Amino acid sequence: MADFFEVVRSQRACRAFAPEPLSDELVELLLEAATHAPSAENRQPWVFVVVRDERRRALIAELARRAWDGGGRAQASGRLTSGLLADVEGGIGGGFATAPVVVVVCGDTGLGDGRVLPASVFPAVQNLLLAATASGLGSALTTLPLAFSDELSQALGLPDALRPMAVVPLGRPARPLRSPRRQPVSAKAHRERYGAGW
Amino acid sequence: MADFFEVVRSQRACRAFAPEPLSDELVELLLEAATHAPSAENRQPWVFVVVRDERRRALIAELARRAWDGGGRAQASGRLTSGLLADVEGGIGGGFATAPVVVVVCGDTGLGDGRVLPASVFPAVQNLLLAATASGLGSALTTLPLAFSDELSQALGLPDALRPMAVVPLGRPARPLRSPRRQPVSAKAHRERYGAGW
């Protein structure tokens, strides 16, 4: 049994994974959690493609690397702390590809147009990440490979109606994850009107 | 202590609330959970406006009702079961306004452009909903009032850089919530390539 608030407070992006595989039962437990997220009109417009094949995982990692080299690094380097930048570099340089499972979460445009899909798909992604944390796994919400959506869709045989929206590596963390760093509620909340503070 | 998987499996939209108020401590606990969601580059582009004032809550509920009358109902009525449609009607007809707290979750376009904001804001919204469930509260992810974003922004004094993205009523449920209904993982997951099934 995992305490809900402890899970929430310890969730953190993992960028280096141990090689041990994940059982089908475990992956299914995480996906079941994902499917319990809310969605507009309960239409459940999510589709999960679970990738274990080494070559396909390497291809997805390669798309992330190309997006990073092609502009992601330049954009991030002015904004990330040097520690976080090194962590991300390490993930893209190889850590990402070490995850034994990569889940590509897609939105079904037949069940919701592009305007409403994010509100109905990212809550499911968050459930997936939290369930991974609750199960002692590392995970991350990545979108870099989506810079090459067409290639990703082709590799996964996605029909035109499906839009890949998040790429989530899963596996045992290679090293213990540190605590997440967040600004306090008082920096982000306001009473009644913006500017009133908390 | 709330078991993580039990919280996830029991989360469900609440559309009628008991009038008892929520303490600041409880609201802050929920917002703290929200701030522990991941975001692109850990930029934390969320802002929460916590509305308790009765007139302001009534105005937000009125925006939802106008959006429903102005097209939401027509769109939904062909797609929702009669039970769910009646539940939503009840929520919009009055249940929404009974929530003692309404949290408007905004995305800060100064910390992420419109393309990346949803992936960085809806996970925080989902944490907020789950934390409410873990605390015995009802909640819902609504977007209907956003059909009148300008009026909502004005009522909350939002600067131009803030985009309201979700409206979350919070409170004790007026009646026990039923279990959520979801399609099984096997209907939504594929191995390696779309079409392969689970």
Short mmCIF file of C-alpha atoms in Angstrom, two decimals:
data_model
loop_
_atom_site.label_atom_id
_atom_site.label_comp_id
_atom_site.label_asym_id
_atom_site.label_seq_id
_atom_site.Cartn_x
_atom_site.Cartn_y
_atom_site.Cartn_z
CA MET A 1 0.00 0.00 0.00
CA ALA A 2 1.39 3.39 -1.07
CA ASP A 3 0.28 6.54 0.72
CA PHE A 4 -1.32 8.90 -1.77
CA PHE A 5 0.31 12.13 -0.59
CA GLU A 6 3.71 10.51 -0.24
CA VAL A 7 3.47 9.32 -3.85
CA VAL A 8 2.48 12.78 -5.05
CA ARG A 9 5.28 14.50 -3.16
CA SER A 10 7.99 12.10 -4.31
CA GLN A 11 7.17 11.97 -8.02
CA ARG A 12 10.09 13.16 -10.07
CA ALA A 13 11.35 12.74 -13.63
CA CYS A 14 13.69 9.75 -13.99
CA ARG A 15 16.30 9.87 -16.76
CA ALA A 16 18.39 6.74 -16.19
CA PHE A 17 16.96 3.25 -15.78
CA ALA A 18 18.11 -0.18 -14.62
CA PRO A 19 17.85 -2.78 -17.38
CA GLU A 20 15.52 -5.24 -15.63
CA PRO A 21 12.30 -5.79 -17.57
CA LEU A 22 8.82 -4.95 -16.30
CA SER A 23 6.15 -7.64 -16.18
CA ASP A 24 2.97 -7.37 -18.19
CA GLU A 25 0.99 -7.38 -14.95
CA LEU A 26 2.86 -4.34 -13.69
CA VAL A 27 2.46 -2.43 -16.96
CA GLU A 28 -1.23 -3.27 -16.98
CA LEU A 29 -1.63 -2.00 -13.40
CA LEU A 30 -0.14 1.34 -14.46
CA LEU A 31 -2.33 1.58 -17.56
CA GLU A 32 -5.43 0.73 -15.52
CA ALA A 33 -4.60 3.70 -13.29
CA ALA A 34 -4.23 5.85 -16.40
CA THR A 35 -7.67 4.84 -17.68
CA HIS A 36 -9.27 6.03 -14.45
CA ALA A 37 -8.48 9.67 -15.22
CA PRO A 38 -11.39 11.95 -16.08
CA SER A 39 -12.13 12.97 -19.66
CA ALA A 40 -14.61 15.29 -21.36
CA GLU A 41 -17.99 13.49 -21.54
CA ASN A 42 -16.19 10.39 -20.23
CA ARG A 43 -15.17 9.66 -23.84
CA GLN A 44 -11.79 8.23 -22.76
CA PRO A 45 -9.92 9.38 -25.87
CA TRP A 46 -6.60 7.78 -24.86
CA VAL A 47 -4.67 5.05 -26.63
CA PHE A 48 -1.46 3.55 -25.24
CA VAL A 49 1.21 1.94 -27.37
CA VAL A 50 3.55 -0.06 -25.15
CA VAL A 51 6.99 -0.37 -26.73
CA ARG A 52 9.49 -2.96 -25.50
CA ASP A 53 11.28 -3.78 -28.75
CA GLU A 54 14.86 -2.55 -28.48
CA ARG A 55 15.13 -1.16 -31.99
CA ARG A 56 11.85 0.72 -31.73
CA ARG A 57 12.87 2.15 -28.36
CA ALA A 58 16.18 3.23 -29.84
CA LEU A 59 14.36 4.97 -32.67
CA ILE A 60 12.16 6.91 -30.23
CA ALA A 61 15.23 7.90 -28.21
CA GLU A 62 16.89 9.00 -31.44
CA LEU A 63 13.95 11.28 -32.25
CA ALA A 64 14.35 12.88 -28.81
CA ARG A 65 18.07 13.36 -29.43
CA ARG A 66 17.46 14.96 -32.82
CA ALA A 67 14.89 17.35 -31.32
CA TRP A 68 17.35 18.22 -28.55
CA ASP A 69 20.24 18.80 -30.94
CA GLY A 70 17.97 20.68 -33.34
CA GLY A 71 16.92 23.38 -30.91
CA GLY A 72 15.80 21.89 -27.60
CA ARG A 73 19.21 22.26 -25.97
CA ALA A 74 19.64 25.84 -27.15
CA GLN A 75 16.22 26.76 -25.80
CA ALA A 76 16.73 25.01 -22.46
CA SER A 77 20.31 25.96 -21.73
CA GLY A 78 19.49 29.52 -20.83
CA ARG A 79 16.75 28.42 -18.48
CA LEU A 80 17.78 25.24 -16.68
CA THR A 81 20.18 25.07 -13.77
CA SER A 82 23.47 23.42 -14.75
CA GLY A 83 22.57 20.38 -12.65
CA LEU A 84 19.21 19.88 -14.33
CA LEU A 85 20.70 20.54 -17.76
CA ALA A 86 23.33 17.83 -17.16
CA ASP A 87 20.60 15.47 -16.00
CA VAL A 88 18.53 16.09 -19.12
CA GLU A 89 21.62 15.76 -21.34
CA GLY A 90 22.35 12.42 -19.73
CA GLY A 91 18.81 11.26 -20.28
CA ILE A 92 18.81 12.19 -23.94
CA GLY A 93 22.35 10.96 -24.48
CA GLY A 94 21.48 7.43 -23.41
CA GLY A 95 19.41 7.20 -20.25
CA PHE A 96 16.14 7.42 -22.11
CA ALA A 97 17.02 4.43 -24.26
CA THR A 98 17.77 2.30 -21.17
CA ALA A 99 14.11 2.29 -20.09
CA PRO A 100 12.81 -1.25 -20.69
CA VAL A 101 9.35 0.08 -21.55
CA VAL A 102 8.30 3.23 -23.36
CA VAL A 103 4.59 4.10 -23.43
CA VAL A 104 3.46 6.44 -26.18
CA VAL A 105 0.19 8.06 -25.10
CA CYS A 106 -2.01 9.12 -28.00
CA GLY A 107 -5.18 11.20 -28.24
CA ASP A 108 -7.97 9.93 -30.48
CA THR A 109 -9.23 12.86 -32.55
CA GLY A 110 -12.30 10.76 -33.36
CA LEU A 111 -13.28 11.08 -29.68
CA GLY A 112 -12.40 14.75 -29.16
CA ASP A 113 -11.10 17.56 -31.28
CA GLY A 114 -7.66 19.04 -30.84
CA ARG A 115 -9.00 21.79 -28.62
CA VAL A 116 -10.37 19.45 -25.95
CA LEU A 117 -7.93 16.53 -26.21
CA PRO A 118 -5.20 17.88 -23.89
CA ALA A 119 -7.64 18.27 -20.96
CA SER A 120 -8.70 14.65 -21.52
CA VAL A 121 -5.30 13.05 -22.15
CA PHE A 122 -2.76 14.69 -19.82
CA PRO A 123 -4.68 13.72 -16.65
CA ALA A 124 -4.33 10.09 -17.80
CA VAL A 125 -0.62 10.65 -18.40
CA GLN A 126 -0.30 12.03 -14.88
CA ASN A 127 -2.09 8.99 -13.44
CA LEU A 128 0.40 6.81 -15.31
CA LEU A 129 3.38 8.69 -13.85
CA LEU A 130 1.97 8.62 -10.33
CA ALA A 131 1.15 4.92 -10.56
CA ALA A 132 4.73 4.29 -11.64
CA THR A 133 5.98 6.19 -8.59
CA ALA A 134 3.58 4.26 -6.34
CA SER A 135 5.04 1.03 -7.76
CA GLY A 136 8.66 2.04 -7.13
CA LEU A 137 9.32 2.80 -10.79
CA GLY A 138 10.88 5.77 -12.48
CA SER A 139 9.07 7.62 -15.25
CA ALA A 140 9.03 10.92 -17.07
CA LEU A 141 6.62 12.98 -19.14
CA THR A 142 8.53 13.75 -22.32
CA THR A 143 7.40 15.47 -25.48
CA LEU A 144 10.68 15.95 -27.36
CA PRO A 145 10.11 12.98 -29.73
CA LEU A 146 6.84 14.61 -30.84
CA ALA A 147 8.90 17.14 -32.79
CA PHE A 148 9.00 14.29 -35.32
CA SER A 149 5.42 13.12 -34.97
CA ASP A 150 5.22 11.75 -38.49
CA GLU A 151 8.19 9.45 -37.98
CA LEU A 152 6.93 8.38 -34.58
CA SER A 153 3.45 7.67 -35.96
CA GLN A 154 4.93 5.64 -38.77
CA ALA A 155 7.09 3.58 -36.40
CA LEU A 156 4.01 2.77 -34.31
CA GLY A 157 1.62 2.28 -37.21
CA LEU A 158 -0.70 4.98 -35.89
CA PRO A 159 -3.78 5.76 -37.99
CA ASP A 160 -4.32 9.39 -38.96
CA ALA A 161 -6.93 9.90 -36.21
CA LEU A 162 -4.40 9.24 -33.45
CA ARG A 163 -2.12 12.02 -32.30
CA PRO A 164 0.89 11.07 -30.15
CA MET A 165 0.86 13.48 -27.18
CA ALA A 166 3.33 12.14 -24.61
CA VAL A 167 6.21 9.67 -24.51
CA VAL A 168 6.72 8.03 -21.11
CA PRO A 169 9.81 5.88 -20.38
CA LEU A 170 9.27 3.42 -17.51
CA GLY A 171 11.64 1.25 -15.50
CA ARG A 172 13.43 0.83 -12.21
CA PRO A 173 15.51 3.96 -11.52
CA ALA A 174 19.23 3.41 -12.05
CA ARG A 175 19.85 5.51 -8.92
CA PRO A 176 17.60 6.83 -6.17
CA LEU A 177 15.65 9.89 -7.28
CA ARG A 178 16.08 13.08 -5.32
CA SER A 179 13.14 15.08 -4.03
CA PRO A 180 11.40 17.36 -6.50
CA ARG A 181 11.96 21.08 -6.11
CA ARG A 182 8.89 23.24 -6.25
CA GLN A 183 7.86 26.78 -5.46
CA PRO A 184 5.50 26.99 -2.46
CA VAL A 185 1.76 27.33 -2.78
CA SER A 186 2.04 30.91 -1.55
CA ALA A 187 3.94 31.80 -4.73
CA LYS A 188 1.26 30.33 -6.99
CA ALA A 189 -2.11 30.88 -5.31
CA HIS A 190 -4.38 33.89 -4.95
CA ARG A 191 -7.60 34.50 -3.05
CA GLU A 192 -10.60 35.58 -5.10
CA ARG A 193 -8.60 37.69 -7.57
CA TYR A 194 -5.15 37.55 -9.10
CA GLY A 195 -2.74 39.73 -7.16
CA ALA A 196 -4.38 39.18 -3.79
CA GLY A 197 -1.82 36.53 -2.83
CA TRP A 198 -2.43 33.59 -0.53
CA MET B 1 -3.53 7.65 5.07
CA ALA B 2 -5.18 7.10 1.69
CA ASP B 3 -4.10 4.20 -0.50
CA PHE B 4 -2.85 5.53 -3.82
CA PHE B 5 -4.54 2.99 -6.10
CA GLU B 6 -7.81 3.18 -4.20
CA VAL B 7 -7.82 6.96 -4.65
CA VAL B 8 -7.14 6.63 -8.37
CA ARG B 9 -9.86 4.03 -8.89
CA SER B 10 -12.51 5.95 -6.97
CA GLN B 11 -12.01 9.41 -8.47
CA ARG B 12 -15.16 10.57 -10.17
CA ALA B 13 -16.71 13.90 -11.17
CA CYS B 14 -18.89 15.38 -8.42
CA ARG B 15 -21.72 17.68 -9.48
CA ALA B 16 -23.59 18.38 -6.21
CA PHE B 17 -21.93 19.57 -3.02
CA ALA B 18 -22.79 19.92 0.67
CA PRO B 19 -22.63 23.55 1.84
CA GLU B 20 -20.02 23.13 4.58
CA PRO B 21 -16.96 25.30 3.97
CA LEU B 22 -13.43 23.99 3.46
CA SER B 23 -10.61 25.16 5.70
CA ASP B 24 -7.64 27.05 4.35
CA GLU B 25 -5.39 24.23 5.55
CA LEU B 26 -7.31 21.69 3.49
CA VAL B 27 -7.31 23.86 0.36
CA GLU B 28 -3.59 24.43 0.79
CA LEU B 29 -2.96 20.68 1.12
CA LEU B 30 -4.71 20.14 -2.22
CA LEU B 31 -2.81 22.97 -3.92
CA GLU B 32 0.47 21.66 -2.58
CA ALA B 33 -0.31 18.34 -4.25
CA ALA B 34 -1.06 20.20 -7.47
CA THR B 35 2.29 21.98 -7.39
CA HIS B 36 4.09 18.63 -7.24
CA ALA B 37 3.06 17.74 -10.78
CA PRO B 38 5.76 17.71 -13.46
CA SER B 39 6.13 20.55 -15.95
CA ALA B 40 8.32 21.23 -18.97
CA GLU B 41 11.75 22.35 -17.74
CA ASN B 42 10.24 22.41 -14.21
CA ARG B 43 8.95 25.90 -14.98
CA GLN B 44 5.76 25.35 -12.93
CA PRO B 45 3.58 27.58 -15.12
CA TRP B 46 0.45 27.15 -12.98
CA VAL B 47 -1.46 29.80 -11.08
CA PHE B 48 -4.45 29.02 -8.86
CA VAL B 49 -7.22 31.48 -8.07
CA VAL B 50 -9.24 30.18 -5.13
CA VAL B 51 -12.77 31.55 -5.21
CA ARG B 52 -15.02 31.41 -2.14
CA ASP B 53 -17.02 34.60 -2.60
CA GLU B 54 -20.62 33.63 -3.31
CA ARG B 55 -21.28 36.18 -6.03
CA ARG B 56 -18.10 35.34 -7.87
CA ARG B 57 -18.90 31.63 -7.67
CA ALA B 58 -22.39 32.32 -8.98
CA LEU B 59 -20.92 34.24 -11.90
CA ILE B 60 -18.63 31.32 -12.81
CA ALA B 61 -21.56 28.91 -12.59
CA GLU B 62 -23.55 31.27 -14.81
CA LEU B 63 -20.81 31.18 -17.45
CA ALA B 64 -21.01 27.38 -17.42
CA ARG B 65 -24.78 27.52 -17.80
CA ARG B 66 -24.57 29.93 -20.73
CA ALA B 67 -22.01 27.71 -22.47
CA TRP B 68 -24.25 24.70 -21.86
CA ASP B 69 -27.38 26.43 -23.16
CA GLY B 70 -25.44 27.93 -26.05
CA GLY B 71 -24.30 24.65 -27.56
CA GLY B 72 -22.84 22.36 -24.90
CA ARG B 73 -26.09 20.54 -24.27
CA ALA B 74 -26.81 20.06 -27.97
CA GLN B 75 -23.33 18.64 -28.52
CA ALA B 76 -23.46 16.35 -25.48
CA SER B 77 -27.01 15.09 -25.73
CA GLY B 78 -26.32 12.78 -28.64
CA ARG B 79 -23.32 11.29 -26.90
CA LEU B 80 -24.00 10.97 -23.17
CA THR B 81 -26.14 8.28 -21.58
CA SER B 82 -29.41 9.69 -20.24
CA GLY B 83 -28.15 9.15 -16.66
CA LEU B 84 -24.93 11.06 -17.23
CA LEU B 85 -26.77 13.79 -19.14
CA ALA B 86 -29.18 14.26 -16.23
CA ASP B 87 -26.23 14.38 -13.83
CA VAL B 88 -24.48 17.04 -15.89
CA GLU B 89 -27.74 19.02 -16.27
CA GLY B 90 -28.15 18.94 -12.50
CA GLY B 91 -24.61 20.12 -12.00
CA ILE B 92 -24.98 23.02 -14.37
CA GLY B 93 -28.48 23.85 -13.17
CA GLY B 94 -27.33 24.44 -9.63
CA GLY B 95 -24.98 21.79 -8.25
CA PHE B 96 -21.88 23.56 -9.53
CA ALA B 97 -22.80 26.73 -7.64
CA THR B 98 -23.15 24.80 -4.38
CA ALA B 99 -19.42 24.02 -4.22
CA PRO B 100 -18.00 26.16 -1.38
CA VAL B 101 -14.71 26.56 -3.24
CA VAL B 102 -13.97 26.92 -6.94
CA VAL B 103 -10.35 26.81 -8.06
CA VAL B 104 -9.58 28.35 -11.44
CA VAL B 105 -6.33 26.89 -12.73
CA CYS B 106 -4.45 29.15 -15.11
CA GLY B 107 -1.44 28.67 -17.35
CA ASP B 108 1.22 31.39 -17.40
CA THR B 109 2.13 32.09 -21.01
CA GLY B 110 5.22 33.87 -19.72
CA LEU B 111 6.49 30.47 -18.56
CA GLY B 112 5.49 28.40 -21.56
CA ASP B 113 3.85 29.04 -24.90
CA GLY B 114 0.38 27.81 -25.75
CA ARG B 115 1.80 24.71 -27.42
CA VAL B 116 3.48 23.38 -24.28
CA LEU B 117 1.19 24.73 -21.55
CA PRO B 118 -1.40 21.90 -21.55
CA ALA B 119 1.26 19.23 -20.89
CA SER B 120 2.45 21.33 -17.95
CA VAL B 121 -0.89 22.39 -16.47
CA PHE B 122 -3.31 19.46 -16.76
CA PRO B 123 -1.07 17.12 -14.72
CA ALA B 124 -1.31 19.67 -11.88
CA VAL B 125 -5.09 19.77 -12.32
CA GLN B 126 -5.19 15.99 -12.06
CA ASN B 127 -3.11 16.08 -8.87
CA LEU B 128 -5.62 18.57 -7.46
CA LEU B 129 -8.56 16.27 -8.29
CA LEU B 130 -6.85 13.20 -6.87
CA ALA B 131 -5.85 15.02 -3.70
CA ALA B 132 -9.48 16.07 -3.27
CA THR B 133 -10.57 12.43 -3.59
CA ALA B 134 -7.88 11.36 -1.12
CA SER B 135 -9.27 13.94 1.32
CA GLY B 136 -12.86 12.75 1.00
CA LEU B 137 -13.89 15.69 -1.17
CA GLY B 138 -15.74 15.85 -4.43
CA SER B 139 -14.28 17.68 -7.42
CA ALA B 140 -14.58 17.90 -11.18
CA LEU B 141 -12.49 19.04 -14.11
CA THR B 142 -14.70 21.48 -15.99
CA THR B 143 -13.94 23.64 -18.98
CA LEU B 144 -17.41 24.96 -19.91
CA PRO B 145 -16.88 28.41 -18.27
CA LEU B 146 -13.82 28.87 -20.50
CA ALA B 147 -16.16 29.46 -23.41
CA PHE B 148 -16.33 32.97 -21.92
CA SER B 149 -12.67 33.33 -21.02
CA ASP B 150 -12.70 37.11 -21.28
CA GLU B 151 -15.48 37.48 -18.72
CA LEU B 152 -13.87 34.92 -16.44
CA SER B 153 -10.50 36.66 -16.69
CA GLN B 154 -12.11 39.98 -15.89
CA ALA B 155 -13.94 38.59 -12.84
CA LEU B 156 -10.64 37.22 -11.51
CA GLY B 157 -8.49 40.18 -12.49
CA LEU B 158 -6.21 37.97 -14.57
CA PRO B 159 -3.37 39.72 -16.42
CA ASP B 160 -3.12 39.07 -20.16
CA ALA B 161 -0.32 36.55 -19.67
CA LEU B 162 -2.56 34.18 -17.70
CA ARG B 163 -4.88 31.83 -19.53
CA PRO B 164 -7.64 30.12 -17.51
CA MET B 165 -7.48 26.42 -18.44
CA ALA B 166 -9.63 24.52 -15.94
CA VAL B 167 -12.35 25.31 -13.41
CA VAL B 168 -12.48 22.91 -10.45
CA PRO B 169 -15.37 23.00 -7.94
CA LEU B 170 -14.45 21.49 -4.55
CA GLY B 171 -16.51 20.46 -1.54
CA ARG B 172 -17.99 17.57 0.38
CA PRO B 173 -20.17 15.51 -1.98
CA ALA B 174 -23.90 16.01 -1.39
CA ARG B 175 -24.34 12.25 -1.93
CA PRO B 176 -21.91 9.35 -2.15
CA LEU B 177 -20.24 9.15 -5.55
CA ARG B 178 -20.69 5.99 -7.57
CA SER B 179 -17.76 4.13 -9.09
CA PRO B 180 -16.37 5.50 -12.34
CA ARG B 181 -17.09 3.53 -15.49
CA ARG B 182 -14.17 2.90 -17.76
CA GLN B 183 -13.28 0.75 -20.73
CA PRO B 184 -10.70 -1.91 -19.85
CA VAL B 185 -7.01 -1.58 -20.63
CA SER B 186 -7.40 -4.23 -23.33
CA ALA B 187 -9.62 -1.82 -25.30
CA LYS B 188 -7.06 0.98 -25.14
CA ALA B 189 -3.59 -0.58 -25.23
CA HIS B 190 -1.45 -2.05 -28.00
CA ARG B 191 1.86 -3.85 -28.02
CA GLU B 192 4.61 -2.31 -30.12
CA ARG B 193 2.30 -1.09 -32.88
CA TYR B 194 -1.26 0.16 -33.11
CA GLY B 195 -3.63 -2.63 -34.06
CA ALA B 196 -1.67 -5.36 -32.30
CA GLY B 197 -3.97 -5.24 -29.27
CA TRP B 198 -3.00 -6.04 -25.71
#
